[in-house]
mmCIF file of C-alpha atoms (C1' of nucleotides) in Angstrom:
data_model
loop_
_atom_site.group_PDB
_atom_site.id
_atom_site.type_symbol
_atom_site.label_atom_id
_atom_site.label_comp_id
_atom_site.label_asym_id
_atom_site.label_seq_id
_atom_site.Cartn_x
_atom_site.Cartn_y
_atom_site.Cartn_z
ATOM 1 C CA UNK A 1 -7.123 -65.892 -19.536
ATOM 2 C CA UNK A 2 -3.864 -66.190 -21.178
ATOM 3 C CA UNK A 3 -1.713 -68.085 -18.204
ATOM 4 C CA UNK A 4 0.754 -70.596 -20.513
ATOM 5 C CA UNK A 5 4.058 -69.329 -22.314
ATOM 6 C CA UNK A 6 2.659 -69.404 -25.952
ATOM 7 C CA UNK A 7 4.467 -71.688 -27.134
ATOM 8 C CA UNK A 8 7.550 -69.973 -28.317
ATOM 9 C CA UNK A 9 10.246 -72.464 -25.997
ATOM 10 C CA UNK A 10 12.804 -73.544 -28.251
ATOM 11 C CA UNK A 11 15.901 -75.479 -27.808
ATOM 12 C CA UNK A 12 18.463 -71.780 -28.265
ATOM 13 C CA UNK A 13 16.429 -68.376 -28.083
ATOM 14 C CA UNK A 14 15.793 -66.500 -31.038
ATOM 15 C CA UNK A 15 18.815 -64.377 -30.346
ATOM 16 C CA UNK A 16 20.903 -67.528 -30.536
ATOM 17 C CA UNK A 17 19.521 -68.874 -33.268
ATOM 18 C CA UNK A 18 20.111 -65.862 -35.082
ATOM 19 C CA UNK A 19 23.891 -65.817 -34.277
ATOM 20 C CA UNK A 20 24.428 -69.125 -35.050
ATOM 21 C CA UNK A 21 22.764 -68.756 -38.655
ATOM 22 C CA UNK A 22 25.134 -65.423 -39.078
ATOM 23 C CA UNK A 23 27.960 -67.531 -38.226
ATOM 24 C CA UNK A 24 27.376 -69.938 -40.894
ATOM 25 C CA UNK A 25 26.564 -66.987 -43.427
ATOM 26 C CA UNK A 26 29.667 -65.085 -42.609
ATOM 27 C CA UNK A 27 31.919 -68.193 -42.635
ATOM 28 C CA UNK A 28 30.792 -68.525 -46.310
ATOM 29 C CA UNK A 29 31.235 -65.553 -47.594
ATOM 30 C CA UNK A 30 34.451 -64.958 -45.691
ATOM 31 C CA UNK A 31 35.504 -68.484 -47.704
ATOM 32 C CA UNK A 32 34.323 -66.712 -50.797
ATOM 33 C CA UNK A 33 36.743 -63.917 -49.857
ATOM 34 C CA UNK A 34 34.440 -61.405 -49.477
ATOM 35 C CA UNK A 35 32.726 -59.360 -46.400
ATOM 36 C CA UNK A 36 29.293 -59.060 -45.351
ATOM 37 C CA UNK A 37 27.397 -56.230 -44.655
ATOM 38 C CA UNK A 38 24.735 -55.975 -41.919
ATOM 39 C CA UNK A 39 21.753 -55.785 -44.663
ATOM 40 C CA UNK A 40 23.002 -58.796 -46.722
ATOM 41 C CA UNK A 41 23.463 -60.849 -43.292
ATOM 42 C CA UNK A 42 19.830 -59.586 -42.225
ATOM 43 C CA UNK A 43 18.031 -60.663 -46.049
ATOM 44 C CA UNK A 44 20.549 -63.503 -45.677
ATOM 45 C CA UNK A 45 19.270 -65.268 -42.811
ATOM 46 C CA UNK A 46 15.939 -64.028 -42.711
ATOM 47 C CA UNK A 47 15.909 -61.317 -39.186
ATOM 48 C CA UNK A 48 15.118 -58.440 -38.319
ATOM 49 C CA UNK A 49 18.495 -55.834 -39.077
ATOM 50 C CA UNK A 50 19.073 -54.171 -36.162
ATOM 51 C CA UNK A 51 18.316 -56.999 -33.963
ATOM 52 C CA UNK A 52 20.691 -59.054 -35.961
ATOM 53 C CA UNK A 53 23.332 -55.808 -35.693
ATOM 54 C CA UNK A 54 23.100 -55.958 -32.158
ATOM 55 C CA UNK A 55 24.270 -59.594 -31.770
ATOM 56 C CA UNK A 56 27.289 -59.478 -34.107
ATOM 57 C CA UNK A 57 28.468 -56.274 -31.781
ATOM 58 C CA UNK A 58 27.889 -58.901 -28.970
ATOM 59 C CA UNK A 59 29.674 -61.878 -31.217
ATOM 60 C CA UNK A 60 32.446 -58.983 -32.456
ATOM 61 C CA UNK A 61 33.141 -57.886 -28.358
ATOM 62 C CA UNK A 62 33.850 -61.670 -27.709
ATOM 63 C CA UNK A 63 35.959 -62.319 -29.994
ATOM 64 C CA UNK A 64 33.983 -64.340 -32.215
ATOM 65 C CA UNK A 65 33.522 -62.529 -35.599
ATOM 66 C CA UNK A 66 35.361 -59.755 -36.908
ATOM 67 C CA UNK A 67 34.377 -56.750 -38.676
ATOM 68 C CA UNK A 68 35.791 -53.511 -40.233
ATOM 69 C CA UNK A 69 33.818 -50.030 -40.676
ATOM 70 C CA UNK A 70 33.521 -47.858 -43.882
ATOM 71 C CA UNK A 71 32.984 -48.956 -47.585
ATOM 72 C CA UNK A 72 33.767 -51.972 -48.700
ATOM 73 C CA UNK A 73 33.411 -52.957 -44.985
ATOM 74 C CA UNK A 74 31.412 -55.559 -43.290
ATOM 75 C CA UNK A 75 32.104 -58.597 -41.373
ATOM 76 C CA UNK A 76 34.285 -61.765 -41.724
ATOM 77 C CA UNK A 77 36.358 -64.396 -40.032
ATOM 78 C CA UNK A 78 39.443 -64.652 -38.933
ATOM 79 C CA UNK A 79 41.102 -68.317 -38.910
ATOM 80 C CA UNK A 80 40.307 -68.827 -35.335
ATOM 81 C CA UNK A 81 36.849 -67.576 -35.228
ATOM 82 C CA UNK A 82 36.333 -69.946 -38.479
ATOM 83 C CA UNK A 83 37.241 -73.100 -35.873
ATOM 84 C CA UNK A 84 34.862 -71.824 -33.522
ATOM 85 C CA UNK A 85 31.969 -74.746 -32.459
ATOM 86 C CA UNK A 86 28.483 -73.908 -32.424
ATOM 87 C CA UNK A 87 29.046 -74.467 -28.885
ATOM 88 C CA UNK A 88 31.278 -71.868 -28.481
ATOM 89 C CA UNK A 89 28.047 -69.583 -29.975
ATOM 90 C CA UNK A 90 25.198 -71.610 -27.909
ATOM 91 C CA UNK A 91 27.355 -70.543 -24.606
ATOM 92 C CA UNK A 92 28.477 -67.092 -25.366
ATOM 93 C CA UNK A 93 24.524 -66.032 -26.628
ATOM 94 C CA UNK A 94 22.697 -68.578 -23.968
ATOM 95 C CA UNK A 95 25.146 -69.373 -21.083
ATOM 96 C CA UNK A 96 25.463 -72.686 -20.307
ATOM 97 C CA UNK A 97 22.521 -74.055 -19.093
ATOM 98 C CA UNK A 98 20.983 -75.680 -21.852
ATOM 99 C CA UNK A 99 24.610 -77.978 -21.929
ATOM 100 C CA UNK A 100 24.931 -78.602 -17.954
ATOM 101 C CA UNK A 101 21.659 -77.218 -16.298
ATOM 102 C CA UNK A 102 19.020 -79.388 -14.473
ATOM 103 C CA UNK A 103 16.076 -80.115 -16.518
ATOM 104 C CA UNK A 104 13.943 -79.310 -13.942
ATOM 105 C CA UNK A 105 15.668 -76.236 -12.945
ATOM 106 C CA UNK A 106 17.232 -77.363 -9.987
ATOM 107 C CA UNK A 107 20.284 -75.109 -8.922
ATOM 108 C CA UNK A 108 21.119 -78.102 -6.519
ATOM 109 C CA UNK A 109 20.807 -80.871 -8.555
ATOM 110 C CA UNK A 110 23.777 -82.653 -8.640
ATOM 111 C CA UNK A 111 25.068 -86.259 -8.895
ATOM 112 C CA UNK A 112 24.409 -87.136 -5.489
ATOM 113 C CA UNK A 113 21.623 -85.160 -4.824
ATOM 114 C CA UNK A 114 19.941 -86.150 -8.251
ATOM 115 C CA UNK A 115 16.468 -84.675 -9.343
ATOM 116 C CA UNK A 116 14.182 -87.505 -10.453
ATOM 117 C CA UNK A 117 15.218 -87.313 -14.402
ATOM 118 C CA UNK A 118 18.858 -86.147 -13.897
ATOM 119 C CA UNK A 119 21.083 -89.107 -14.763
ATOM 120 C CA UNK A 120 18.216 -89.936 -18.030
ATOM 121 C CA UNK A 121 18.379 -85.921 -18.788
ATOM 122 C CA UNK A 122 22.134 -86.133 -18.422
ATOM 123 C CA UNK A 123 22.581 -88.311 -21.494
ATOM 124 C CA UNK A 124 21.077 -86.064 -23.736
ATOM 125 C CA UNK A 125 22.777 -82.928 -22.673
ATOM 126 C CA UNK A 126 25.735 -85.060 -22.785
ATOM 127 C CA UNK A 127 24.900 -85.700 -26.582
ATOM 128 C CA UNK A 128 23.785 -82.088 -28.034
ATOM 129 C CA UNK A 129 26.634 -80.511 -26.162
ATOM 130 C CA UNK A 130 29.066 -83.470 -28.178
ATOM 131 C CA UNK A 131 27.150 -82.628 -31.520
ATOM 132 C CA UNK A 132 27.570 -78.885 -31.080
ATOM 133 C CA UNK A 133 31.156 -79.030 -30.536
ATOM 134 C CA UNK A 134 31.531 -81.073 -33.271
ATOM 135 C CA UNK A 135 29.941 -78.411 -35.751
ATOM 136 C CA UNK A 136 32.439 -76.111 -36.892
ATOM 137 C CA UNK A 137 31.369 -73.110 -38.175
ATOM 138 C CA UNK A 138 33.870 -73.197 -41.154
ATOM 139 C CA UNK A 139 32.504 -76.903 -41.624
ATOM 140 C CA UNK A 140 29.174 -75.915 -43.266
ATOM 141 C CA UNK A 141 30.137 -73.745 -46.425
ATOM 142 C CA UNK A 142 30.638 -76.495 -48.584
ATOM 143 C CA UNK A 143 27.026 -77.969 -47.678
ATOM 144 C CA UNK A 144 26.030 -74.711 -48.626
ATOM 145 C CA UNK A 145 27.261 -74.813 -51.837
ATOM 146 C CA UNK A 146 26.567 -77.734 -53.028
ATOM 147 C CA UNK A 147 23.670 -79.201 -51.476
ATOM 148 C CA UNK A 148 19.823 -77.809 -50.707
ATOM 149 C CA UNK A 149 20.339 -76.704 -47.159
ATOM 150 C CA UNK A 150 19.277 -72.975 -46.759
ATOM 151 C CA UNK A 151 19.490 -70.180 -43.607
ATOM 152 C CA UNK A 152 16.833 -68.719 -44.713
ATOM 153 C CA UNK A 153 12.733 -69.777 -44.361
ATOM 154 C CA UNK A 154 11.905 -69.474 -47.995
ATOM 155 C CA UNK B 1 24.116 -51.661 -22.922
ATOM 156 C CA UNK B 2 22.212 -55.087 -22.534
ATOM 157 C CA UNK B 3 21.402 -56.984 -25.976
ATOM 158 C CA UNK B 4 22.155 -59.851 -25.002
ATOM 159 C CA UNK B 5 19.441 -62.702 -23.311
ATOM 160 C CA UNK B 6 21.678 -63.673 -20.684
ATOM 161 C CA UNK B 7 21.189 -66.699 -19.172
ATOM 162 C CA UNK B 8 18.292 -68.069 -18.368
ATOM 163 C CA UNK B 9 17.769 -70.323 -21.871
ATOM 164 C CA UNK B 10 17.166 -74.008 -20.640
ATOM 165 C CA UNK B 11 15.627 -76.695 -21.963
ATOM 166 C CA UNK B 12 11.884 -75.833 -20.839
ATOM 167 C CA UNK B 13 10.657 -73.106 -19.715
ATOM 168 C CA UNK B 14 10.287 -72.164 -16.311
ATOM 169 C CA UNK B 15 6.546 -72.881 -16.336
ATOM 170 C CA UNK B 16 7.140 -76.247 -17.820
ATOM 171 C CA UNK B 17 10.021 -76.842 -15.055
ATOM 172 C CA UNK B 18 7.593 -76.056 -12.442
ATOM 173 C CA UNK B 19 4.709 -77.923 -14.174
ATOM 174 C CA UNK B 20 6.745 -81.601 -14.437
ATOM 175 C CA UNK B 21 7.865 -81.093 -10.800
ATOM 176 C CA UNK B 22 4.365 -80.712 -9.522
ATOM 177 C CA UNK B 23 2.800 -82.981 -11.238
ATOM 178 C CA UNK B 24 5.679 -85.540 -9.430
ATOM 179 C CA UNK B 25 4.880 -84.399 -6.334
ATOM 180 C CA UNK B 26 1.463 -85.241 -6.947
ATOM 181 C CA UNK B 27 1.981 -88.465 -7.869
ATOM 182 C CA UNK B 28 3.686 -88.929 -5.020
ATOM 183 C CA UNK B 29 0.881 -87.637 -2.633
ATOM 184 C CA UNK B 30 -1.993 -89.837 -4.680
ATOM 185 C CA UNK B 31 -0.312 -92.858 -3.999
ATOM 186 C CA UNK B 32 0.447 -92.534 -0.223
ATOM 187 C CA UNK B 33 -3.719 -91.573 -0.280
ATOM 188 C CA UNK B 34 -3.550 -87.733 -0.272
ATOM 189 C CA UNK B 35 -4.758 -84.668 -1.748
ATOM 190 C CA UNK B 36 -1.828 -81.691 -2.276
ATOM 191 C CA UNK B 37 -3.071 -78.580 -1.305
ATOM 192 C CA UNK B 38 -1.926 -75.574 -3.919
ATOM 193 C CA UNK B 39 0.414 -74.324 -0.594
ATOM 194 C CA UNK B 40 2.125 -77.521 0.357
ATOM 195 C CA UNK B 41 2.565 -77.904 -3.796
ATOM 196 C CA UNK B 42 4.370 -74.469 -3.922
ATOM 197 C CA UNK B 43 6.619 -75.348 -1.004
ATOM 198 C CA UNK B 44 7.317 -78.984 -1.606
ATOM 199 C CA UNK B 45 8.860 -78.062 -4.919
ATOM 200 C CA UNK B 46 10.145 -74.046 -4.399
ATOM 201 C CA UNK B 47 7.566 -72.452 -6.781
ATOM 202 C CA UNK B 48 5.235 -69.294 -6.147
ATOM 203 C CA UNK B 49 2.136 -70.066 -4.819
ATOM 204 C CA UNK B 50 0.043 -68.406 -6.940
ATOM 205 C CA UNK B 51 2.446 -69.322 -10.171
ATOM 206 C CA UNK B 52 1.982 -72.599 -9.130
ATOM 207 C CA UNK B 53 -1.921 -72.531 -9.163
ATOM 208 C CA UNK B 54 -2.174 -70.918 -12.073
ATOM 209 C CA UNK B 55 -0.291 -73.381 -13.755
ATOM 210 C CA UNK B 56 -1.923 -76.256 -12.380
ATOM 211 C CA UNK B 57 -5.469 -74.660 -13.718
ATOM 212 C CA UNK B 58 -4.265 -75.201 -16.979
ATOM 213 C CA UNK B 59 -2.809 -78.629 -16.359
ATOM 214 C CA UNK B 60 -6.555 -79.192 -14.751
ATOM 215 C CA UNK B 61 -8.365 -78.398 -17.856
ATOM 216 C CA UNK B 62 -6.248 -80.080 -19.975
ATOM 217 C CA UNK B 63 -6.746 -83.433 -17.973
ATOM 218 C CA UNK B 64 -3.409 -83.899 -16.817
ATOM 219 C CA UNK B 65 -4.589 -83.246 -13.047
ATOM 220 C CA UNK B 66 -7.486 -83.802 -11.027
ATOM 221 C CA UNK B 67 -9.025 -81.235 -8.377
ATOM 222 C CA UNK B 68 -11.565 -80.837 -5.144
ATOM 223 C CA UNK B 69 -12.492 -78.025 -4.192
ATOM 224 C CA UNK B 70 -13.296 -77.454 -0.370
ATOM 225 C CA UNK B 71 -11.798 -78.858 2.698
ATOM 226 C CA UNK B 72 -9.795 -81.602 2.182
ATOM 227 C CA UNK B 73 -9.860 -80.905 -1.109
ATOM 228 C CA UNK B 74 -6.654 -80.555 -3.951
ATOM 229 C CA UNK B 75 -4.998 -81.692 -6.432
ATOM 230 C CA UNK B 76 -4.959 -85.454 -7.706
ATOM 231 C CA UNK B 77 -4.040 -87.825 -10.100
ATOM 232 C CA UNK B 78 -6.532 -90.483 -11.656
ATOM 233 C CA UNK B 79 -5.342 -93.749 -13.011
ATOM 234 C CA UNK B 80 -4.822 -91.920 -16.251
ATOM 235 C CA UNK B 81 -3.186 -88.689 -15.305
ATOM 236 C CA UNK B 82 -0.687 -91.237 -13.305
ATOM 237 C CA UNK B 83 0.318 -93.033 -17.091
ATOM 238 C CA UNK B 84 0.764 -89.715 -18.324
ATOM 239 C CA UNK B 85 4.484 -88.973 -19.619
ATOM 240 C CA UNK B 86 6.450 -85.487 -19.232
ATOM 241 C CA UNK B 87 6.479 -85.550 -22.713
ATOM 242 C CA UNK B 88 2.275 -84.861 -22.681
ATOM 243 C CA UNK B 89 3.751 -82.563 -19.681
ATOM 244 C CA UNK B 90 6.166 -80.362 -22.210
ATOM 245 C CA UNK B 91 3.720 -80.571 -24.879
ATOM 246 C CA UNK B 92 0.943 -79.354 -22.979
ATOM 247 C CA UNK B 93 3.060 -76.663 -21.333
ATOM 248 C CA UNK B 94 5.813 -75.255 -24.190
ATOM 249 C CA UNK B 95 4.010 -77.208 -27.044
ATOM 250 C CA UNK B 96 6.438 -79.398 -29.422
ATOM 251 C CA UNK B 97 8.985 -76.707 -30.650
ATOM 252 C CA UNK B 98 11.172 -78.343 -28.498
ATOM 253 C CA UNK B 99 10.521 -81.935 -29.228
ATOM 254 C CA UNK B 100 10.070 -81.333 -33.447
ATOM 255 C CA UNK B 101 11.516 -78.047 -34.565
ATOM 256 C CA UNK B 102 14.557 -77.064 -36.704
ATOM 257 C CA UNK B 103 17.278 -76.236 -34.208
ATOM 258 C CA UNK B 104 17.483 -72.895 -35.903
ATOM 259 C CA UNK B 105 14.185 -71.758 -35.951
ATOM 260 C CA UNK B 106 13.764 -72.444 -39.325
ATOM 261 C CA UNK B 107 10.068 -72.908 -40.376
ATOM 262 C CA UNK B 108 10.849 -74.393 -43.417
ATOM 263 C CA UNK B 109 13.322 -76.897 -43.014
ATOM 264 C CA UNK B 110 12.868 -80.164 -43.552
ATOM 265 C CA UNK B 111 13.967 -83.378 -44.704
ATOM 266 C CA UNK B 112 14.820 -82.108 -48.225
ATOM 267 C CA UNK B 113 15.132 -78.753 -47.379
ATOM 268 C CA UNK B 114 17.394 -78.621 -44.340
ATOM 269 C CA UNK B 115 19.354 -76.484 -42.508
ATOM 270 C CA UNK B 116 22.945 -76.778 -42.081
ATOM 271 C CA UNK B 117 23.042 -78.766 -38.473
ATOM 272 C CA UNK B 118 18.884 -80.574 -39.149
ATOM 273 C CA UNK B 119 20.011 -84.263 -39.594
ATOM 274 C CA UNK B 120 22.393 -84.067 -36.658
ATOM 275 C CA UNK B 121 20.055 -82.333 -34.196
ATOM 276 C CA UNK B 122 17.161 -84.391 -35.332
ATOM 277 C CA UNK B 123 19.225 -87.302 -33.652
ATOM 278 C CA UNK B 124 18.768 -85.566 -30.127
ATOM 279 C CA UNK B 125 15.590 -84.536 -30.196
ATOM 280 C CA UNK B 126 14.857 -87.950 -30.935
ATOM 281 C CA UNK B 127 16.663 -88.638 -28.174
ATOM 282 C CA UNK B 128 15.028 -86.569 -25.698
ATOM 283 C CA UNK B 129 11.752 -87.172 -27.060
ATOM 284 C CA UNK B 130 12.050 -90.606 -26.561
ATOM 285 C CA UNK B 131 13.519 -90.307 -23.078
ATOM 286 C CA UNK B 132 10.295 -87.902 -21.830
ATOM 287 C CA UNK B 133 7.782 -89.910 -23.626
ATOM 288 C CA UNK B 134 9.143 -92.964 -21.382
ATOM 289 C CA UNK B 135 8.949 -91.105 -18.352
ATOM 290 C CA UNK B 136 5.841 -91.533 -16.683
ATOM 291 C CA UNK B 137 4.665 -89.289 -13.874
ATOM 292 C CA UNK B 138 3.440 -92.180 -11.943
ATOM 293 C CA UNK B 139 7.023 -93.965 -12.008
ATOM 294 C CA UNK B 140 8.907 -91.390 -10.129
ATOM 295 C CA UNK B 141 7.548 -91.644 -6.722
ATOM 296 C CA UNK B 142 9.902 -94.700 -5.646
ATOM 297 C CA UNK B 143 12.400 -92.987 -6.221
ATOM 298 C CA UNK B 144 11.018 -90.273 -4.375
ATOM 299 C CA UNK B 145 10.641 -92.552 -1.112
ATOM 300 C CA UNK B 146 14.033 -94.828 -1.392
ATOM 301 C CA UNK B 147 16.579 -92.407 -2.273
ATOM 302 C CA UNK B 148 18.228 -88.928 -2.270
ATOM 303 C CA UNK B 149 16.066 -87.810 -5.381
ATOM 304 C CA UNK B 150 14.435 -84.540 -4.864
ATOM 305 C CA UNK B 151 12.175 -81.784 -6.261
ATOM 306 C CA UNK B 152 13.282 -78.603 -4.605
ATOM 307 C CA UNK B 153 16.060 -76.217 -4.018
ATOM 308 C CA UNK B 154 17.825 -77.567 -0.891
ATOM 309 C "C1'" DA C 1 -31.166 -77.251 6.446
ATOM 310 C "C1'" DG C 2 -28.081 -73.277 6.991
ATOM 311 C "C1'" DA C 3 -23.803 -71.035 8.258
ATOM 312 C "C1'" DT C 4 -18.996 -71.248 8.083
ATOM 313 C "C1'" DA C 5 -14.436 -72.491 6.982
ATOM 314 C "C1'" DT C 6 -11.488 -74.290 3.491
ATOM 315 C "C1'" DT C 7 -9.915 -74.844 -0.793
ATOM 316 C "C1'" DA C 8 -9.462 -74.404 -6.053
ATOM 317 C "C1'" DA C 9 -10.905 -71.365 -10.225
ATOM 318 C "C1'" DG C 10 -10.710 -67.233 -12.364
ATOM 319 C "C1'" DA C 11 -9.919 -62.387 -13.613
ATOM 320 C "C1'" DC C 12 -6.757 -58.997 -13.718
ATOM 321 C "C1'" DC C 13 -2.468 -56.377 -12.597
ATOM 322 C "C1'" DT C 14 2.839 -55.678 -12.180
ATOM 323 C "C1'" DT C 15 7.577 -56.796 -13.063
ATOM 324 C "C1'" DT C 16 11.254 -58.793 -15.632
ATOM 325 C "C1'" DT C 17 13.236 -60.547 -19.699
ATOM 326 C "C1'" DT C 18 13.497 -61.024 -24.601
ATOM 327 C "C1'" DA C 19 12.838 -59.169 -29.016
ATOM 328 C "C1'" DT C 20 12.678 -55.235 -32.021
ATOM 329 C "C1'" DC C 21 13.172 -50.393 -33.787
ATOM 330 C "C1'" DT C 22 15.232 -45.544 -34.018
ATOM 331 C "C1'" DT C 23 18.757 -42.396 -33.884
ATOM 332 C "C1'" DT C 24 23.381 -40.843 -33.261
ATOM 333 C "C1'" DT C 25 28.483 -41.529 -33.278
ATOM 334 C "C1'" DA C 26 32.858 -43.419 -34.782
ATOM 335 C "C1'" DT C 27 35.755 -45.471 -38.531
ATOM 336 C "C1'" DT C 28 37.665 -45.917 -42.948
ATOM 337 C "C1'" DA C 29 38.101 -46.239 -48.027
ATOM 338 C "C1'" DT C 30 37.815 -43.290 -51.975
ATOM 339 C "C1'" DA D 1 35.600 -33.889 -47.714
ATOM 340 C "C1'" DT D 2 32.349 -37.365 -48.334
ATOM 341 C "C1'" DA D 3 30.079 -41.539 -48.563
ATOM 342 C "C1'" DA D 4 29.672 -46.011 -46.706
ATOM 343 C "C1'" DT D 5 29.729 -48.806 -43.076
ATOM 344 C "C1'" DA D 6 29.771 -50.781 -38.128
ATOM 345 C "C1'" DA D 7 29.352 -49.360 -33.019
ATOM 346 C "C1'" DA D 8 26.667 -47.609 -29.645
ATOM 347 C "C1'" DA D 9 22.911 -45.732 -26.955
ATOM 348 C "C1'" DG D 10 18.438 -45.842 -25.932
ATOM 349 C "C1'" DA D 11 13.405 -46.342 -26.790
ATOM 350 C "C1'" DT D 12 9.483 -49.448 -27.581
ATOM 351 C "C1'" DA D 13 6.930 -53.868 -27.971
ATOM 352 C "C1'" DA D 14 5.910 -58.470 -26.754
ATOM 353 C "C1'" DA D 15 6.238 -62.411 -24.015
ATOM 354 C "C1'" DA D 16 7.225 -64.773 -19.720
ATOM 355 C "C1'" DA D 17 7.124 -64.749 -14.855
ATOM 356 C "C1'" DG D 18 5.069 -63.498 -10.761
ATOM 357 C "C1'" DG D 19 1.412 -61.270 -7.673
ATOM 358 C "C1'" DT D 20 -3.457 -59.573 -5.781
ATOM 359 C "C1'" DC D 21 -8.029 -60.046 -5.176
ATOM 360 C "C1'" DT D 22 -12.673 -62.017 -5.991
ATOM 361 C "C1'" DT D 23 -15.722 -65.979 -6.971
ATOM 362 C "C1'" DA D 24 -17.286 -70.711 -6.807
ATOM 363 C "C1'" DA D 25 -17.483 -75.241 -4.840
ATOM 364 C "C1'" DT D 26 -17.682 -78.408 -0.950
ATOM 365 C "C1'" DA D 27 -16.996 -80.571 3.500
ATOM 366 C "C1'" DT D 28 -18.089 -79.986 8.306
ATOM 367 C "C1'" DC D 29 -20.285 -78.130 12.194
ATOM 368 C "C1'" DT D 30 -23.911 -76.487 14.355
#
DNA sequence: AGATATTAAGACCTTTTTATCTTTTATTAT
DNA sequence: ATAATAAAAGATAAAAAGGTCTTAATATCT
């Protein structure tokens, strides 16, 4: 008798969320000069290691984190991938639907074929999708450092 | 060579799409007098039938929908269920992750423990939160009648 | 009153997608 | 050469989405 989604719907999927706290934990240590390894990410942010492997690959093939093999290697970023939005990691991990899709789900939906909550519904995509690519990944290192906010769930 | 979710992260899930659509096109029926029948449900808003049903079951013993069985009978809305807002819709549906958790996933985060982006996403979920708990079921069925607004595909 | 047709409720099964784990291969510094 | 590290392939698990079939309730018609 189990007929609902359990209660796992979140804004981003796990995946995403994920990236987007790697981002921020690269961009620090990259602004402490160093690289991180896969393990320290994984401890780092709190997931599971090969899970969190698999995204960077994902993140690395797109263009938006860098890495190098061998000792001493690890990943980092370059000065563009630093400017990067969270936006730019919502869309590349989620697609775009969360920032333009119908709330209902409607492939049609459109501004003159509106679904009843599409012009209300439009606002607040209209807002996260602002406040997303607002937040730089390089722009959250110094909160980090100075301030209580954490990646991690202890 | 798949790791990645792609692309079907929205806002609710698909179950909770299909739930606030149904429960408008119930409205709708209740207050021209009728019953909808599981079948003209499914079609009048593109879900599967039996999807649909199932979903509606739960919505039933919840108390957001009414029911008869036999002929004649389906689904209804009392004067309550009409007052109802999609926000008891998503909450019923994909609980309150949505509408109250750290944008991250992070279990811990808080107002003095939070994560990098908390204060500016708390904003919109505020924001959408607001919006759904405004939206009442019963409201949308002028629209419904007057204008272009619509509930399925095409 | 009893049979029948209609409709929702419920149990259970299958497929697809997301999340996670395991193992092997390719790079690179030392 | 070797040790450390990411890249890649692929298997497995869990959750969401969708489907089949049976049971229960109820109106209507004998």
């Amino acid at each position: 008798m189990l007929y609902i989604p359990l209660l796992r719907q979140t804004m981003f999927s796990k995946t995403c969320e994920y990236a987007i706290r790697a981002m921020i934990f690269i961009a620090r240590k990259t602004k402490e000069g160093q690289r991180a390894g896969i393990k320290e990410i994984a401890k780092g942010i709190d997931s599971p290691e090969h899970f969190i492997a698999k995204i960077l690959q994902e993140l690395g093939r797109k263009g938006l984190v860098q890495s190098m093999k061998g000792p001493n290697g690890g990943f980092y970023l370059d000065k563009t991938s630093m400017e990067r939005s969270l936006a730019d990691v919502v869309r590349t991990i989620d697609g775009d639907k969360v920032l333009r899709g119908c709330g209902l789900g409607l492939r049609y939906c459109s501004e003159t074929h509106p679904c009843p909550i599409h012009h209300e519904f439009k606002k607040i995509r209209g807002q996260l999708m602002k406040m997303l690519e607002n937040a730089k990944v390089g722009t959250f290192t110094a909160s980090l450092e100075k301030s209580k906010v954490f990646l991690k769930r202890s």
